[in-house]
Short mmCIF file of C-alpha atoms and ligand atoms in Angstrom, two decimals:
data_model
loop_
_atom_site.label_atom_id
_atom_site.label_comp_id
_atom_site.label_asym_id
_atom_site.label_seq_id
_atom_site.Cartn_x
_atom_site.Cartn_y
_atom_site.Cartn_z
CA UNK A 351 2.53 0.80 -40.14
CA UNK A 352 2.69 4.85 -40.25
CA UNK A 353 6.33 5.51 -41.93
CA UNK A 354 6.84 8.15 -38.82
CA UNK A 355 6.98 5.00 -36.78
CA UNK A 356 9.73 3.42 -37.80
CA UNK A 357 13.64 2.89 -37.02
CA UNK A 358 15.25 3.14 -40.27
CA UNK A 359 16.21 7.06 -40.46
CA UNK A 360 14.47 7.52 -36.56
CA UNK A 361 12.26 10.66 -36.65
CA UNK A 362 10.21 9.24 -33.55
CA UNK A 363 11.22 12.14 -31.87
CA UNK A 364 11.69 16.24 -32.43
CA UNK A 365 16.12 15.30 -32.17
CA UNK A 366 15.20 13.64 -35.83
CA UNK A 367 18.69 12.06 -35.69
CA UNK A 368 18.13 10.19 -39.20
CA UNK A 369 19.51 7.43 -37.88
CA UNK A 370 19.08 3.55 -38.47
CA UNK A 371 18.57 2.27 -34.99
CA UNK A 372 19.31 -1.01 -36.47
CA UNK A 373 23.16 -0.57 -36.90
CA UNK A 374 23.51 2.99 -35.03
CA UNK A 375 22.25 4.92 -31.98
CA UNK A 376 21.02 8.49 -32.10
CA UNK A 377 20.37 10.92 -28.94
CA UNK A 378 18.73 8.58 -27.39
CA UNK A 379 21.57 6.33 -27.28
CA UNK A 380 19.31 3.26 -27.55
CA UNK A 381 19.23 0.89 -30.38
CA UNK A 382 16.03 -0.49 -31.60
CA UNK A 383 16.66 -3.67 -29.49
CA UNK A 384 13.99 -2.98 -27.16
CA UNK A 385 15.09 -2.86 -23.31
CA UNK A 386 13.10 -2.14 -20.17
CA UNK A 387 14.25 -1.78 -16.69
CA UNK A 388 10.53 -2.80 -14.72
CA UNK A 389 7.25 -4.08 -14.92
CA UNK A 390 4.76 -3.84 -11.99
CA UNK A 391 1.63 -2.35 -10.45
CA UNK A 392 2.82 0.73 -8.98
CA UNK A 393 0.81 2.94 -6.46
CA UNK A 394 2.55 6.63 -7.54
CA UNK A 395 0.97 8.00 -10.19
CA UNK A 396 -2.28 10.53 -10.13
CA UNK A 397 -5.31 8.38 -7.78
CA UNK A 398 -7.24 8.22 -11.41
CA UNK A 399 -4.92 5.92 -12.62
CA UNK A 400 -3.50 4.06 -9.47
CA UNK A 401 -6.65 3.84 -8.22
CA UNK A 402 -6.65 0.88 -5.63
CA UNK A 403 -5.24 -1.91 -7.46
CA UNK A 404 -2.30 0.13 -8.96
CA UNK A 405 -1.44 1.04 -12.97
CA UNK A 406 0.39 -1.55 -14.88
CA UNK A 407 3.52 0.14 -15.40
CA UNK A 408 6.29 -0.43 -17.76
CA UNK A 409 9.40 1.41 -17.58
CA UNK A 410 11.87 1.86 -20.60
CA UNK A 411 15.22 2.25 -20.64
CA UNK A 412 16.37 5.60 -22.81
CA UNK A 413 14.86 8.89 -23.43
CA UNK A 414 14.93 10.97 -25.97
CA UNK A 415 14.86 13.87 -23.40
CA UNK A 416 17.65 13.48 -20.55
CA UNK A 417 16.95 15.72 -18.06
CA UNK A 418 19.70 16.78 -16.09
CA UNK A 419 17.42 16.46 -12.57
CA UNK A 420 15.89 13.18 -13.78
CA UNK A 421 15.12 10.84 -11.00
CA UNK A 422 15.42 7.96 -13.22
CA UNK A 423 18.79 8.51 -14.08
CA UNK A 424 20.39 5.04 -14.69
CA UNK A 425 17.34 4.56 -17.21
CA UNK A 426 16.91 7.59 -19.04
CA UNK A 427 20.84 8.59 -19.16
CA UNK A 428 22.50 5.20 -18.66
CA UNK A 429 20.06 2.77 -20.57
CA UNK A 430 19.73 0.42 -17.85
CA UNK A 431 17.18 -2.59 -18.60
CA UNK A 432 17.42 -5.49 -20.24
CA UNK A 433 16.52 -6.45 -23.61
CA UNK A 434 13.63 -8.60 -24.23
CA UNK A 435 11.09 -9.11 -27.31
CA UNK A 436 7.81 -8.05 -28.73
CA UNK A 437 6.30 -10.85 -28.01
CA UNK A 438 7.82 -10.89 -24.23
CA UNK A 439 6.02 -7.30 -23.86
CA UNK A 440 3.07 -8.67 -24.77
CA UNK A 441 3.00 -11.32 -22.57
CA UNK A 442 4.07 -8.17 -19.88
CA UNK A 443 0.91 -6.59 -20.56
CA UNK A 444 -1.21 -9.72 -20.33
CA UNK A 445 0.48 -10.59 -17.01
CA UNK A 446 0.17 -7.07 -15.69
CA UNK A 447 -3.68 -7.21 -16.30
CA UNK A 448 -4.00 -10.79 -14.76
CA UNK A 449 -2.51 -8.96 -11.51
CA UNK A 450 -5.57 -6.76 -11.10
CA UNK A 451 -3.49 -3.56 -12.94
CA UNK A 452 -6.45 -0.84 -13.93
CA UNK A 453 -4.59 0.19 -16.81
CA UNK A 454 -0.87 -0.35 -18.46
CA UNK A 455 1.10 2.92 -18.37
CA UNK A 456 3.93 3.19 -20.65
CA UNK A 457 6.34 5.28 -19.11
CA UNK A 458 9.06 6.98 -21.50
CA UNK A 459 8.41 4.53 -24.40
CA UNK A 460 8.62 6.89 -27.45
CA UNK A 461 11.91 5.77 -28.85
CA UNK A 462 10.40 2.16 -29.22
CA UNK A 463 7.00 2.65 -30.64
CA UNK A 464 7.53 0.30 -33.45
CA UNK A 465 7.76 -2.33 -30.84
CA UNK A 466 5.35 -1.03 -28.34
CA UNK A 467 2.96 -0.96 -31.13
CA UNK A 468 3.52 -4.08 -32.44
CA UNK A 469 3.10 -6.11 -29.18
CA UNK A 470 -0.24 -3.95 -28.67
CA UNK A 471 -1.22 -5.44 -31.59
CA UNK A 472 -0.27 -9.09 -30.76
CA UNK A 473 -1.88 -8.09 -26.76
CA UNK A 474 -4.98 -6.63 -28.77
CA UNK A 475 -7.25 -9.56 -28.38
CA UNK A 476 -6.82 -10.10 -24.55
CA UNK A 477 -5.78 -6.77 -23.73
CA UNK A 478 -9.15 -4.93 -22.08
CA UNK A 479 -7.81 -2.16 -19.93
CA UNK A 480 -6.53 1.47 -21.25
CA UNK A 481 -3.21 2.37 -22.34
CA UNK A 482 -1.58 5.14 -20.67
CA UNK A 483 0.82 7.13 -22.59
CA UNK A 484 2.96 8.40 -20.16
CA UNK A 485 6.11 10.82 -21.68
CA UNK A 486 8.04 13.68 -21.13
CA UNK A 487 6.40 15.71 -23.41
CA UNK A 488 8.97 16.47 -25.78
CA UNK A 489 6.91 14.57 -29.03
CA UNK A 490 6.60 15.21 -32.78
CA UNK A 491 2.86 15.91 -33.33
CA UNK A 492 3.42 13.01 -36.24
CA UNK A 493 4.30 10.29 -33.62
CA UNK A 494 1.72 11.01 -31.77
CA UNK A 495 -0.84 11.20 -35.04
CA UNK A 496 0.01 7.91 -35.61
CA UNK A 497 -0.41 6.72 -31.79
CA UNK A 498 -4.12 7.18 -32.07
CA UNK A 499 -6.55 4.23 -31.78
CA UNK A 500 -4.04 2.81 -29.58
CA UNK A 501 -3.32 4.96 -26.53
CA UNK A 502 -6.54 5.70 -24.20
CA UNK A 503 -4.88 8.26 -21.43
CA UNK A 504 -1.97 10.51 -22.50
CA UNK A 505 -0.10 11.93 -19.27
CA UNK A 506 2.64 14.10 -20.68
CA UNK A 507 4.91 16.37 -18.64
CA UNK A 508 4.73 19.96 -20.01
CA UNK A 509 8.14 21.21 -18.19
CA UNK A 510 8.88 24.78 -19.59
CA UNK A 511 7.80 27.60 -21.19
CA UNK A 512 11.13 29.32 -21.44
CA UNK A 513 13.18 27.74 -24.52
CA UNK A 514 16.59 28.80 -22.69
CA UNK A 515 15.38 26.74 -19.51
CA UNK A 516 14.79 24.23 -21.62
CA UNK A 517 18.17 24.07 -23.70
CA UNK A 518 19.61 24.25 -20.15
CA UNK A 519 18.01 21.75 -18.47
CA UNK A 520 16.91 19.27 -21.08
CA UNK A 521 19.50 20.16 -24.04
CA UNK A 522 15.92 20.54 -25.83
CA UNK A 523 15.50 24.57 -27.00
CA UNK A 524 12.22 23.84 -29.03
CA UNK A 525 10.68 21.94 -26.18
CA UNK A 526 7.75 24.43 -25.81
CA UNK A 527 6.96 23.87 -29.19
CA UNK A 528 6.86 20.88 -29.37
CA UNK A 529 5.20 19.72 -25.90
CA UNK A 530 2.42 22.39 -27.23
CA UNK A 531 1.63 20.86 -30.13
CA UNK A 532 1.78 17.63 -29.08
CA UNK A 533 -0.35 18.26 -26.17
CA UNK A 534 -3.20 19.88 -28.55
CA UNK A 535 -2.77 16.54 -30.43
CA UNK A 536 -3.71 14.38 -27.71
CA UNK A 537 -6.40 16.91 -26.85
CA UNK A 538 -7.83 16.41 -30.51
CA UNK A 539 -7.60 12.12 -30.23
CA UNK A 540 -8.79 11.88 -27.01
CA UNK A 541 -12.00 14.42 -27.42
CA UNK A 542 -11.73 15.60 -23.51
CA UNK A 543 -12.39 13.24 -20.08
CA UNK A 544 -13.80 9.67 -20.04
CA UNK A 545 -14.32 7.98 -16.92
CA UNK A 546 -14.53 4.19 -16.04
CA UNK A 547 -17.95 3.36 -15.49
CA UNK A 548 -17.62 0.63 -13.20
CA UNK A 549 -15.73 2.70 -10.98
CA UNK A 550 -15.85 6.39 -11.21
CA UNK A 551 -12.67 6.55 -9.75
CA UNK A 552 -10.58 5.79 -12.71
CA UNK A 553 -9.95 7.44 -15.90
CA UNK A 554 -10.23 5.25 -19.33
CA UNK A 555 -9.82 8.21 -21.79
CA UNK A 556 -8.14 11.54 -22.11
CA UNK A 557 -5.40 13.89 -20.76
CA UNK A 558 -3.55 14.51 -17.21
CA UNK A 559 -1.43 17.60 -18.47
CA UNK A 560 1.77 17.29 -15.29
CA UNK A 561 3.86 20.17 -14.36
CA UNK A 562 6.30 20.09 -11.62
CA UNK A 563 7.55 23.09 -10.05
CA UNK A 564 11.37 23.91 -9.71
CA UNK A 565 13.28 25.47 -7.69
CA UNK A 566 13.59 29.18 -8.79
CA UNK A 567 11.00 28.68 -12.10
CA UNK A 568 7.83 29.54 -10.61
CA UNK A 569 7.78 32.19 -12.96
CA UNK A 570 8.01 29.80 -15.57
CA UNK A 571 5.09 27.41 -14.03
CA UNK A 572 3.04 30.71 -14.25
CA UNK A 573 3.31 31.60 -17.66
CA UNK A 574 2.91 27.77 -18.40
CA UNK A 575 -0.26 28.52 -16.42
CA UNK A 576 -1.52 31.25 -18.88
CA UNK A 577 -0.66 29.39 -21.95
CA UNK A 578 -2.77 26.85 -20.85
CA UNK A 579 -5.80 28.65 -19.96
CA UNK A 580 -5.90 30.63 -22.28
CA UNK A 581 -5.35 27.94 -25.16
CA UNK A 582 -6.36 24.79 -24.37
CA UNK A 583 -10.37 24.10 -24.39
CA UNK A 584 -11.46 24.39 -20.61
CA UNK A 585 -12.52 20.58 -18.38
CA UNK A 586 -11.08 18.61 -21.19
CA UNK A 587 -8.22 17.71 -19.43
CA UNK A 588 -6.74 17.45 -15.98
CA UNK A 589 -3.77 19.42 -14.72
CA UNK A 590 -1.67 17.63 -11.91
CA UNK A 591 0.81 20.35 -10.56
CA UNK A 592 3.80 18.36 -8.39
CA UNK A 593 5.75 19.85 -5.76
CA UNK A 594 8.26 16.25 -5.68
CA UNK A 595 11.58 17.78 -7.16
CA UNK A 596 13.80 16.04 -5.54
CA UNK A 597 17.82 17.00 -6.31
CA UNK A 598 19.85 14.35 -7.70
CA UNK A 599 23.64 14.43 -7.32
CA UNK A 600 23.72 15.69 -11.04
CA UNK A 601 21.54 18.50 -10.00
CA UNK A 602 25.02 19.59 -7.98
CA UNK A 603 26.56 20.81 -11.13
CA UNK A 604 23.46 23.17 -11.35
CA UNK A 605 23.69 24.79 -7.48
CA UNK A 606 20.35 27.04 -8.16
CA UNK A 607 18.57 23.63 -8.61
CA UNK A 608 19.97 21.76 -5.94
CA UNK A 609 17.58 22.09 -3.70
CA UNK A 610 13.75 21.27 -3.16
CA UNK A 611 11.38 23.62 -4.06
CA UNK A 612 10.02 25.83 -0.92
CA UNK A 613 6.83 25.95 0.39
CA UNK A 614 6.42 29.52 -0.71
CA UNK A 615 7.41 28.66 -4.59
CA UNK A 616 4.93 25.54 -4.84
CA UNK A 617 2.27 28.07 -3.00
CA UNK A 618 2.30 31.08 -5.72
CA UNK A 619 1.62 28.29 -8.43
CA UNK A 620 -0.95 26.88 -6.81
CA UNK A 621 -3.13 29.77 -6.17
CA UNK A 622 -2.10 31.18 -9.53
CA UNK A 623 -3.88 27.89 -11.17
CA UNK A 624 -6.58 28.05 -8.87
CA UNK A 625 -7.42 31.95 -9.50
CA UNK A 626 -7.49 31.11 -13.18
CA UNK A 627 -9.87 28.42 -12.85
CA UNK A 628 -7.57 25.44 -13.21
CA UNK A 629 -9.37 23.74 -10.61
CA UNK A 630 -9.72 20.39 -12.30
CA UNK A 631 -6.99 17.93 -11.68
CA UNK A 632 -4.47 17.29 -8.48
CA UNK A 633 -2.31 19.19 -6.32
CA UNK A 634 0.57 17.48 -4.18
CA UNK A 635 1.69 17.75 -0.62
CA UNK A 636 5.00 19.76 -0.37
CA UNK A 637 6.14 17.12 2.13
CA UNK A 638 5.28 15.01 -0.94
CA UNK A 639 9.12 15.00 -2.05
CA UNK A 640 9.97 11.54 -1.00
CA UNK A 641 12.47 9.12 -2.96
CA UNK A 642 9.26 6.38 -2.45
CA UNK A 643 7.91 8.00 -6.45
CA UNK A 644 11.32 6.23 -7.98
CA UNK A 645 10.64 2.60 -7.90
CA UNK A 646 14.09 0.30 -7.32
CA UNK A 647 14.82 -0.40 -10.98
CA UNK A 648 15.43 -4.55 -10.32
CA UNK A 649 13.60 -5.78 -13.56
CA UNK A 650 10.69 -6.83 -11.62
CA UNK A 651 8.41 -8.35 -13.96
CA UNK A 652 10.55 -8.16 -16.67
CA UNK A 653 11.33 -12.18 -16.56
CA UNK A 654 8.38 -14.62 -16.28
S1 SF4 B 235 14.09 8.32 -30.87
FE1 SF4 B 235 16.32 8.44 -30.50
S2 SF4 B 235 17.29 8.12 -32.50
FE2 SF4 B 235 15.10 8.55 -32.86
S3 SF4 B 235 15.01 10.73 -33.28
FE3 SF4 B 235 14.65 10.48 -31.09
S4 SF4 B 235 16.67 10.62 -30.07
FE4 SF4 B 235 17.00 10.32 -32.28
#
């Protein structure tokens, strides 16, 4: 396997803690015991890969991000899942195509590649629907390098421009940097939009750049607006701007985030994407801010 995929000294992702996840935890406080907290068709994400059936979804517990607004706090910040092995996720990826999933989205699953990678491998034979990359967007271009062959759809957040928001928010000051390159990456592997020929519908290769507005950043969405038009080569991806911020009682510590985003804020993005031609992708329903996008985190599908 590529050496950047490994957990002995763990450079998976842009922290580079150094660590071996065998004996000792790094940022991401999660050891390379590999833990998730759900596995099930789930009808939230963009309609190109929900479709009708739903996308296969498999939820990790960790990141190597830890946003302070996260809705899927007791994963991301307090690890909750339970630990299970290669060979059990790739039975979980068997079992969520059986169900009728269109695809199986790996949400947050950067600081266990080695794993994910390796039951991909044991899945390979049986496995016939895409693999959706779904992260935060804070990625080492390296990781991602050595990703390719493997992962069809890549659906990364890009979340700021501003490195100070950033370092605020996410404890993450190169984020933009990173997300950036990262993004151009997946741009590069995937070669721009594929769609499923049996159904139209559905995506089976390329990139859903998301972006979700918060409150008091439009200005940030906007110059996260020009950076992408004027870098990234135009209809080779899809841009899905959400308007869901929801606060979570952390968000209290932070009173100009705790609140939803206002009709007027979610508005000035929009038509700034739209007047530059970013036409191509989804736009969300400010009454779109419901608590229904956070599955219950029961380890559904986690057990046969
Ligand atoms: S995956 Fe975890 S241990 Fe590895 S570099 Fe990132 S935060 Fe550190």
């Amino acid at each position: 396997m590529n050496p950047a995929i490994s957990y002995n000294a763990c450079t998976l992702c842009p922290r580079m803690c150094g660590v071996d996840r065998r004996r000792q935890t790094g940022y991401c406080k999660m050891s390379s015991a590999l833990s998730i907290a759900r596995a099930t068709l789930h009808m939230w994400e963009e309609p190109c890969i929900s479709g009708t059936a739903g996308s296969g979804t498999v939820f990790f517990s960790g990141c190597t991000l830890k946003c302070i607004f996260c809705q899927n706090y007791p994963l991301s910040h307090e690890g909750f899942g339970k630990e299970i092995t290669v060979s059990r996720l790739s039975d979980i990826f068997l079992e969520l195509q059986e169900q009728g999933a269109h695809n199986i989205n790996l949400v947050t699953a950067t600081h266990y590649m080695p794993s994910v990678l390796d039951a991909l491998d044991q899945a390979k034979p049986r496995l016939s629907i895409p693999i959706v990359y779904n992260c935060g967007g804070y990625e080492r271009v390296e990781t991602i390098r050595a990703l390719e062959g493997y992962i069809d759809i890549y659906l990364p957040d890009l979340k700021y421009y501003d490195n100070a928001i950033a370092q605020k928010y996410s404890s993450a000051g190169n984020y933009f940097s990173c997300a950036s390159s990262a993004i151009k990456e997946m741009l590069r592997q995937t070669g721009g939009l594929t769609w499923d020929l049996g159904n139209p519908q559905l995506l089976s290769k390329g990139v859903i750049i998301r972006h979700m507005v918060l409150p008091g950043m439009k200005d940030d969405s906007i110059r996260l607006l020009h950076w992408i038009k004027e870098t990234l080569p135009p209809h080779q991806y899809l841009l899905s701007l959400l308007s869901q911020y929801t606060p979570c009682f952390h968000s209290s510590a932070y009173p100009e985030i705790n609140r939803r985003i206002t009709s007027y804020e979610y508005n000035k993005v929009v038509d700034t994407a739209l007047a530059l031609g970013l036409d191509e992708g989804y736009l969300q329903k400010k009454s779109s801010a419901k608590e229904e996008y956070t599955p219950p985190f029961d380890l559904s599908g986690v057990e046969k």
